[in-house]
């Protein structure tokens, strides 16, 4: 009798779920029915090998005008499929395996950053700070704060990926909310809102340089500045923060339900001992900041580039050491080494996953399949015979789709810019505007693309709170953000087009005289 009632309750609960919940559940179940993520990446690598063999035998290739990444000049290019089933391809598979793994960009960043973060976390500093945050921050503002910080973290290149998602999960947990919702909100801000920011980031001059060369196809004197999209991207910061908060609080977190896992944070008042230790950590932070000033002037531009990860280590490690020494969790160097060892042990699953993910991404890049798909997509839109807002929206959708198969923002733009910038210049749109539309499509689907460098890392972070979490879990959680960003951001762009507002300092949507 009880079993029958329980079955009836489950049936009613299923019937009461919204269409969105049912759809996302199908996505999650389908994705999680697949093998372990590491196994899946290994299978995908094999699939790429087979497809490259077919493409190589059939002579798949494309001719296009692109931008050479070394010379930054436009030139005629012929890209052919490079088969991994030839003698040269097999040689690449075996000789590149170690390099693919050790050269995988996020691997070193994550493992080095964990040294500092591990000390801060295991000394008790992170828990104490989170308690203070939880007791002083209005609950309604937590989500928007996390997403906003994620968007702003883009100015520091990839550091936001490593630091913010796990920290946001702990912040949500300290409020009694589902930690995966916090992790997802941070990931949505960092990656989904990649091009939005109140400041000029590292991506702006990179894309601007490519756009300049593409514009010179029609106008040899044209120059696209790093500030080309600044006004629109500043406004987009608030749009993405609003949309992300809405999706997180209305769809993602309610679907996740109440967190029932083992992870927990003590939500009691900060003790006298903890306050004393926090003061010690604060003093260490001040000393650290003073010491970083000469380092900043010494490194210059590299301070926010290659020098940022060591700074993250110092930023977390020194206050963590001061806190631990004050409160007693660190008595000697053996305690510190023990903390670091446990932190690295926790990354074992990530290291295994990265090995297979790195091979898949490297093979996909080697074969040129992503480049061929990008050019074919561009050709399709160019010959579609549409114009105005529908053309721009179609361009955004094509870029969003291609982003699932070709992760690098600059590499895709080097292929697409010489096609679309002259094309849209001919009908009156400025190169800066075309670049802006590209950035919307490129950012919106980052969070559901397995080719995105940090995708595997987010799965591992998620598994801390849900041991069964897999590729399907992450995609089903992030898909509402991705679709909403793509649609909402495109509508915002269409409204901006109709308004005629400048998109950057002295930069209009239309070319002068149009």
XYZ file of C-alpha atoms in Angstrom, residues 190-405:
216
model
C 32.881 34.197 -15.751
C 32.338 32.301 -18.997
C 28.849 33.111 -20.282
C 29.441 36.817 -19.703
C 33.012 36.621 -20.978
C 32.849 39.748 -23.149
C 30.865 41.935 -20.740
C 32.819 44.105 -18.322
C 33.004 47.596 -16.881
C 36.714 47.661 -17.729
C 38.816 46.922 -20.801
C 40.065 43.346 -20.564
C 42.781 41.269 -22.226
C 40.458 40.092 -25.009
C 39.655 43.624 -26.257
C 43.018 44.493 -27.885
C 43.339 40.930 -29.212
C 40.026 41.005 -31.074
C 40.575 44.639 -32.073
C 43.832 43.741 -33.824
C 42.147 41.011 -35.854
C 39.223 43.315 -36.722
C 41.633 46.009 -37.904
C 43.271 43.666 -40.399
C 39.892 42.454 -41.654
C 38.650 46.045 -42.106
C 41.748 46.910 -44.149
C 40.481 44.601 -46.890
C 38.120 47.456 -47.849
C 39.740 50.434 -46.092
C 43.565 50.286 -45.663
C 43.469 53.148 -43.119
C 40.846 51.660 -40.783
C 41.758 50.911 -37.159
C 39.654 49.179 -34.508
C 40.691 50.283 -31.007
C 40.542 48.174 -27.816
C 37.778 50.499 -26.563
C 35.625 49.804 -29.658
C 32.813 48.008 -27.776
C 33.274 49.560 -24.336
C 29.910 51.347 -23.922
C 27.882 48.343 -25.012
C 29.924 45.896 -22.906
C 29.567 48.090 -19.805
C 25.784 48.095 -20.251
C 25.902 44.343 -20.960
C 27.475 43.760 -17.536
C 24.214 44.713 -15.865
C 22.079 42.886 -18.449
C 23.981 39.618 -17.949
C 23.979 40.031 -14.153
C 20.194 40.526 -14.220
C 19.497 37.641 -16.631
C 21.854 35.299 -14.774
C 20.262 36.109 -11.413
C 16.775 35.570 -12.830
C 17.648 32.182 -14.323
C 19.578 31.039 -11.256
C 16.889 31.909 -8.714
C 13.822 31.000 -10.801
C 14.930 27.932 -12.751
C 18.337 26.464 -11.832
C 18.238 26.439 -8.027
C 14.562 25.406 -7.670
C 15.261 22.490 -10.017
C 18.283 21.409 -7.952
C 16.134 21.383 -4.793
C 17.475 21.262 -1.260
C 21.097 20.256 -0.845
C 21.370 17.023 1.147
C 25.068 16.244 0.687
C 27.794 15.830 3.266
C 29.535 19.172 2.761
C 28.602 21.797 5.359
C 29.721 25.146 6.758
C 29.226 26.143 10.386
C 26.800 29.076 10.330
C 27.443 30.203 13.921
C 28.766 33.621 14.925
C 32.445 34.266 14.352
C 34.281 33.456 17.591
C 36.754 35.721 19.414
C 39.615 33.468 18.336
C 38.472 33.604 14.720
C 38.203 37.408 14.834
C 41.767 37.611 16.195
C 43.016 35.243 13.487
C 41.153 37.229 10.809
C 42.939 40.373 11.963
C 46.255 38.562 11.563
C 45.211 37.476 8.061
C 44.210 41.077 7.307
C 47.595 42.394 8.393
C 49.311 39.772 6.227
C 47.149 40.889 3.285
C 48.195 44.519 3.775
C 51.880 43.550 3.907
C 51.400 41.414 0.788
C 49.749 44.262 -1.128
C 52.607 46.602 -0.210
C 55.128 44.045 -1.461
C 53.190 43.547 -4.699
C 53.509 47.217 -5.703
C 57.149 46.947 -6.881
C 56.322 43.585 -8.502
C 53.511 45.276 -10.437
C 55.875 47.909 -11.827
C 58.480 45.251 -12.587
C 56.092 42.983 -14.511
C 54.098 45.709 -16.269
C 51.576 44.139 -18.637
C 52.546 40.646 -17.506
C 51.128 41.415 -14.045
C 47.651 40.525 -15.338
C 49.021 37.909 -17.704
C 51.561 35.217 -16.973
C 52.389 36.708 -13.569
C 48.839 36.535 -12.250
C 48.752 32.887 -11.110
C 51.741 33.227 -8.731
C 50.092 36.365 -7.352
C 46.906 34.346 -6.705
C 49.014 31.807 -4.798
C 50.553 34.545 -2.633
C 47.188 36.287 -2.211
C 45.636 33.180 -0.639
C 48.697 31.545 0.951
C 50.098 34.387 3.113
C 46.779 35.315 4.807
C 46.072 31.581 5.169
C 49.404 31.019 6.903
C 48.823 33.987 9.213
C 45.299 32.809 10.059
C 46.367 29.209 10.654
C 49.295 30.212 12.852
C 47.076 32.478 14.948
C 44.212 30.042 15.448
C 46.394 26.963 15.828
C 45.626 24.935 12.706
C 49.223 25.524 11.559
C 51.962 24.772 14.081
C 54.875 23.980 11.786
C 55.857 23.418 8.159
C 54.668 19.796 8.293
C 51.119 21.031 8.837
C 51.407 23.224 5.760
C 52.769 20.392 3.625
C 49.969 18.144 4.867
C 47.396 20.731 3.767
C 48.979 21.007 0.325
C 49.103 17.220 -0.051
C 45.394 16.879 0.775
C 44.533 19.681 -1.617
C 46.425 17.997 -4.445
C 44.831 14.636 -3.614
C 41.480 16.260 -4.192
C 42.562 17.170 -7.736
C 43.419 13.581 -8.747
C 40.125 13.141 -10.592
C 40.675 16.386 -12.446
C 44.158 15.331 -13.560
C 42.818 12.047 -14.974
C 39.971 13.852 -16.756
C 42.308 16.480 -18.194
C 44.565 13.828 -19.742
C 41.771 12.552 -21.994
C 40.151 15.966 -22.565
C 43.513 17.395 -23.653
C 43.967 14.633 -26.247
C 40.482 15.191 -27.689
C 40.901 18.973 -27.964
C 44.398 18.640 -29.456
C 43.253 16.077 -32.037
C 40.284 18.235 -33.024
C 42.559 21.225 -33.546
C 45.151 19.211 -35.481
C 42.614 17.846 -37.973
C 41.270 21.323 -38.948
C 37.693 20.015 -38.645
C 36.663 23.014 -36.514
C 38.112 25.482 -39.025
C 36.349 23.794 -41.949
C 33.041 23.841 -40.067
C 33.504 27.545 -39.230
C 34.159 28.510 -42.858
C 31.203 26.454 -44.103
C 28.970 28.174 -41.536
C 30.193 31.592 -42.648
C 29.591 30.716 -46.315
C 26.050 29.595 -45.511
C 25.146 32.857 -43.788
C 26.807 34.974 -46.483
C 24.691 33.355 -49.200
C 21.451 33.317 -47.178
C 20.308 36.609 -48.698
C 19.114 38.325 -45.510
C 19.987 41.743 -44.094
C 19.522 44.147 -41.178
C 18.673 42.811 -37.723
C 17.831 39.275 -39.016
C 21.319 39.072 -40.562
C 22.984 40.178 -37.320
C 20.919 37.729 -35.233
C 21.708 34.952 -37.714
C 25.408 35.798 -37.407
C 25.205 35.599 -33.603
C 23.479 32.198 -33.782
C 26.064 30.829 -36.230
C 28.907 31.992 -33.978
C 27.200 30.478 -30.916
C 26.874 27.157 -32.734
C 30.455 27.186 -34.029
C 31.680 27.961 -30.505
C 30.588 24.449 -29.491
C 33.226 23.038 -31.850
